[in-house]
Amino acid sequence: MITATALVVSYFSGPLLNFGDFSRYGKSMGEIRRGNRWGLPFNFLLFSVVTVVIVSGTQSLFGKMITDPIETVSRVGNDLAVAIGLLTMITATIALISWLTSSRRPSIFPTARRRKSASVPAG
């Protein structure tokens, strides 16, 4: 139960902390609410189902439940499968970091431009 609670808190903490960055360019509050109402629960459900299926599958494949994705990939025993698994994890990490960085960038540069132009004296 503690693990499930920690998973829910960790899943929603990122969007909660970055809500201002992600909602800044929304056309209306109704659009933002609709996106949150459908996007967050759907993605959470999909993530949870995939996680439960993979972790439950380790019980029948390896004889014990493995919750660490890297340990799961390393136990496969096939070098090609391990390479594909690691490449998938690396690609997912890079994609997530790139997406989060690019979604914040438009909100950083206008502020820097305003500060610079505000410090230049007129005339």
PDB file of C-alpha atoms in Angstrom:
ATOM      1  CA  MET A   1       0.000   0.000   0.000  1.00  0.00           C
ATOM      2  CA  ILE A   2       2.850   2.381   0.784  1.00  0.00           C
ATOM      3  CA  THR A   3       4.456   1.590  -2.575  1.00  0.00           C
ATOM      4  CA  ALA A   4       1.201   2.292  -4.417  1.00  0.00           C
ATOM      5  CA  THR A   5       0.778   5.593  -2.581  1.00  0.00           C
ATOM      6  CA  ALA A   6       4.361   6.585  -3.356  1.00  0.00           C
ATOM      7  CA  LEU A   7       3.809   5.729  -7.021  1.00  0.00           C
ATOM      8  CA  VAL A   8       0.702   7.924  -7.235  1.00  0.00           C
ATOM      9  CA  VAL A   9       2.414  10.828  -5.460  1.00  0.00           C
ATOM     10  CA  SER A  10       5.522  10.558  -7.631  1.00  0.00           C
ATOM     11  CA  TYR A  11       3.448  10.320 -10.824  1.00  0.00           C
ATOM     12  CA  PHE A  12       1.440  13.473 -10.115  1.00  0.00           C
ATOM     13  CA  SER A  13       4.248  15.525  -8.521  1.00  0.00           C
ATOM     14  CA  GLY A  14       5.921  16.404 -11.841  1.00  0.00           C
ATOM     15  CA  PRO A  15       2.816  17.777 -13.559  1.00  0.00           C
ATOM     16  CA  LEU A  16       1.783  19.527 -10.349  1.00  0.00           C
ATOM     17  CA  LEU A  17       5.111  21.317  -9.959  1.00  0.00           C
ATOM     18  CA  ASN A  18       5.270  22.268 -13.654  1.00  0.00           C
ATOM     19  CA  PHE A  19       1.584  23.123 -14.090  1.00  0.00           C
ATOM     20  CA  GLY A  20       2.313  26.799 -14.738  1.00  0.00           C
ATOM     21  CA  ASP A  21       4.744  25.962 -17.529  1.00  0.00           C
ATOM     22  CA  PHE A  22       2.403  23.511 -19.232  1.00  0.00           C
ATOM     23  CA  SER A  23      -0.772  25.577 -18.882  1.00  0.00           C
ATOM     24  CA  ARG A  24       0.667  28.967 -19.779  1.00  0.00           C
ATOM     25  CA  TYR A  25      -0.269  28.752 -23.453  1.00  0.00           C
ATOM     26  CA  GLY A  26      -3.714  27.201 -22.984  1.00  0.00           C
ATOM     27  CA  LYS A  27      -6.464  28.999 -24.894  1.00  0.00           C
ATOM     28  CA  SER A  28      -8.885  28.909 -21.958  1.00  0.00           C
ATOM     29  CA  MET A  29      -9.290  27.427 -18.481  1.00  0.00           C
ATOM     30  CA  GLY A  30     -11.937  25.098 -19.911  1.00  0.00           C
ATOM     31  CA  GLU A  31      -9.402  23.716 -22.372  1.00  0.00           C
ATOM     32  CA  ILE A  32      -6.856  23.200 -19.594  1.00  0.00           C
ATOM     33  CA  ARG A  33      -9.436  21.473 -17.381  1.00  0.00           C
ATOM     34  CA  ARG A  34     -10.519  19.205 -20.238  1.00  0.00           C
ATOM     35  CA  GLY A  35      -6.891  18.288 -20.956  1.00  0.00           C
ATOM     36  CA  ASN A  36      -6.233  17.502 -17.302  1.00  0.00           C
ATOM     37  CA  ARG A  37      -9.494  15.588 -16.917  1.00  0.00           C
ATOM     38  CA  TRP A  38      -8.683  13.291 -19.852  1.00  0.00           C
ATOM     39  CA  GLY A  39      -4.890  13.383 -20.091  1.00  0.00           C
ATOM     40  CA  LEU A  40      -3.772  12.741 -16.529  1.00  0.00           C
ATOM     41  CA  PRO A  41      -6.092   9.824 -15.633  1.00  0.00           C
ATOM     42  CA  PHE A  42      -5.694   8.147 -19.050  1.00  0.00           C
ATOM     43  CA  ASN A  43      -1.888   8.312 -18.946  1.00  0.00           C
ATOM     44  CA  PHE A  44      -1.852   7.197 -15.316  1.00  0.00           C
ATOM     45  CA  LEU A  45      -4.090   4.220 -16.122  1.00  0.00           C
ATOM     46  CA  LEU A  46      -1.985   3.249 -19.142  1.00  0.00           C
ATOM     47  CA  PHE A  47       1.259   3.557 -17.142  1.00  0.00           C
ATOM     48  CA  SER A  48      -0.204   1.511 -14.276  1.00  0.00           C
ATOM     49  CA  VAL A  49      -1.490  -1.279 -16.535  1.00  0.00           C
ATOM     50  CA  VAL A  50       1.833  -1.591 -18.375  1.00  0.00           C
ATOM     51  CA  THR A  51       3.734  -1.614 -15.070  1.00  0.00           C
ATOM     52  CA  VAL A  52       1.486  -4.269 -13.504  1.00  0.00           C
ATOM     53  CA  VAL A  53       1.667  -6.478 -16.618  1.00  0.00           C
ATOM     54  CA  ILE A  54       5.470  -6.302 -16.793  1.00  0.00           C
ATOM     55  CA  VAL A  55       6.050  -6.812 -13.064  1.00  0.00           C
ATOM     56  CA  SER A  56       3.490  -9.642 -12.909  1.00  0.00           C
ATOM     57  CA  GLY A  57       5.134 -11.279 -15.912  1.00  0.00           C
ATOM     58  CA  THR A  58       8.471 -11.428 -14.115  1.00  0.00           C
ATOM     59  CA  GLN A  59       6.893 -13.753 -11.541  1.00  0.00           C
ATOM     60  CA  SER A  60       6.122 -16.396 -14.157  1.00  0.00           C
ATOM     61  CA  LEU A  61       9.298 -15.837 -16.210  1.00  0.00           C
ATOM     62  CA  PHE A  62      11.936 -15.661 -13.486  1.00  0.00           C
ATOM     63  CA  GLY A  63      10.222 -17.262 -10.482  1.00  0.00           C
ATOM     64  CA  LYS A  64      10.213 -14.067  -8.423  1.00  0.00           C
ATOM     65  CA  MET A  65       8.676 -10.648  -8.776  1.00  0.00           C
ATOM     66  CA  ILE A  66      11.189  -8.073 -10.022  1.00  0.00           C
ATOM     67  CA  THR A  67      10.261  -4.395  -9.773  1.00  0.00           C
ATOM     68  CA  ASP A  68      13.517  -2.926 -11.105  1.00  0.00           C
ATOM     69  CA  PRO A  69      13.358  -2.480 -14.907  1.00  0.00           C
ATOM     70  CA  ILE A  70      17.135  -2.722 -15.331  1.00  0.00           C
ATOM     71  CA  GLU A  71      17.267  -5.993 -13.382  1.00  0.00           C
ATOM     72  CA  THR A  72      14.372  -7.305 -15.478  1.00  0.00           C
ATOM     73  CA  VAL A  73      16.196  -6.522 -18.732  1.00  0.00           C
ATOM     74  CA  SER A  74      19.502  -7.924 -17.461  1.00  0.00           C
ATOM     75  CA  ARG A  75      17.893 -11.265 -16.546  1.00  0.00           C
ATOM     76  CA  VAL A  76      16.641 -11.890 -20.073  1.00  0.00           C
ATOM     77  CA  GLY A  77      19.929 -13.570 -20.977  1.00  0.00           C
ATOM     78  CA  ASN A  78      20.007 -12.516 -24.624  1.00  0.00           C
ATOM     79  CA  ASP A  79      22.544  -9.814 -25.468  1.00  0.00           C
ATOM     80  CA  LEU A  80      20.381  -8.381 -28.249  1.00  0.00           C
ATOM     81  CA  ALA A  81      17.348  -8.153 -25.941  1.00  0.00           C
ATOM     82  CA  VAL A  82      19.456  -6.471 -23.245  1.00  0.00           C
ATOM     83  CA  ALA A  83      20.830  -3.976 -25.788  1.00  0.00           C
ATOM     84  CA  ILE A  84      17.323  -3.190 -27.074  1.00  0.00           C
ATOM     85  CA  GLY A  85      16.005  -2.813 -23.512  1.00  0.00           C
ATOM     86  CA  LEU A  86      18.804  -0.466 -22.490  1.00  0.00           C
ATOM     87  CA  LEU A  87      18.463   1.523 -25.714  1.00  0.00           C
ATOM     88  CA  THR A  88      14.742   1.858 -25.029  1.00  0.00           C
ATOM     89  CA  MET A  89      15.366   3.148 -21.486  1.00  0.00           C
ATOM     90  CA  ILE A  90      18.018   5.605 -22.667  1.00  0.00           C
ATOM     91  CA  THR A  91      15.820   6.857 -25.516  1.00  0.00           C
ATOM     92  CA  ALA A  92      12.828   7.292 -23.203  1.00  0.00           C
ATOM     93  CA  THR A  93      14.935   9.238 -20.708  1.00  0.00           C
ATOM     94  CA  ILE A  94      16.399  11.529 -23.374  1.00  0.00           C
ATOM     95  CA  ALA A  95      12.975  12.065 -24.969  1.00  0.00           C
ATOM     96  CA  LEU A  96      11.396  12.986 -21.639  1.00  0.00           C
ATOM     97  CA  ILE A  97      14.174  15.396 -20.704  1.00  0.00           C
ATOM     98  CA  SER A  98      14.109  16.988 -24.179  1.00  0.00           C
ATOM     99  CA  TRP A  99      10.345  17.399 -24.068  1.00  0.00           C
ATOM    100  CA  LEU A 100      10.391  18.948 -20.598  1.00  0.00           C
ATOM    101  CA  THR A 101      13.242  21.272 -21.529  1.00  0.00           C
ATOM    102  CA  SER A 102      11.615  22.429 -24.763  1.00  0.00           C
ATOM    103  CA  SER A 103       8.261  23.023 -23.075  1.00  0.00           C
ATOM    104  CA  ARG A 104       9.901  25.381 -20.579  1.00  0.00           C
ATOM    105  CA  ARG A 105      12.062  27.258 -23.088  1.00  0.00           C
ATOM    106  CA  PRO A 106       9.369  29.628 -24.461  1.00  0.00           C
ATOM    107  CA  SER A 107       8.661  30.881 -20.957  1.00  0.00           C
ATOM    108  CA  ILE A 108      12.330  31.578 -20.151  1.00  0.00           C
ATOM    109  CA  PHE A 109      13.476  33.607 -23.165  1.00  0.00           C
ATOM    110  CA  PRO A 110      10.766  36.318 -23.164  1.00  0.00           C
ATOM    111  CA  THR A 111      11.570  37.050 -19.521  1.00  0.00           C
ATOM    112  CA  ALA A 112      15.288  37.361 -20.261  1.00  0.00           C
ATOM    113  CA  ARG A 113      14.571  39.614 -23.254  1.00  0.00           C
ATOM    114  CA  ARG A 114      12.339  41.892 -21.157  1.00  0.00           C
ATOM    115  CA  ARG A 115      14.936  42.221 -18.416  1.00  0.00           C
ATOM    116  CA  LYS A 116      17.651  43.117 -20.904  1.00  0.00           C
ATOM    117  CA  SER A 117      15.518  45.686 -22.715  1.00  0.00           C
ATOM    118  CA  ALA A 118      14.309  47.185 -19.432  1.00  0.00           C
ATOM    119  CA  SER A 119      17.878  47.874 -18.309  1.00  0.00           C
ATOM    120  CA  VAL A 120      18.771  49.889 -21.432  1.00  0.00           C
ATOM    121  CA  PRO A 121      18.188  53.590 -20.805  1.00  0.00           C
ATOM    122  CA  ALA A 122      15.954  55.431 -23.240  1.00  0.00           C
ATOM    123  CA  GLY A 123      17.341  58.177 -25.471  1.00  0.00           C
TER     124      GLY A 123
END
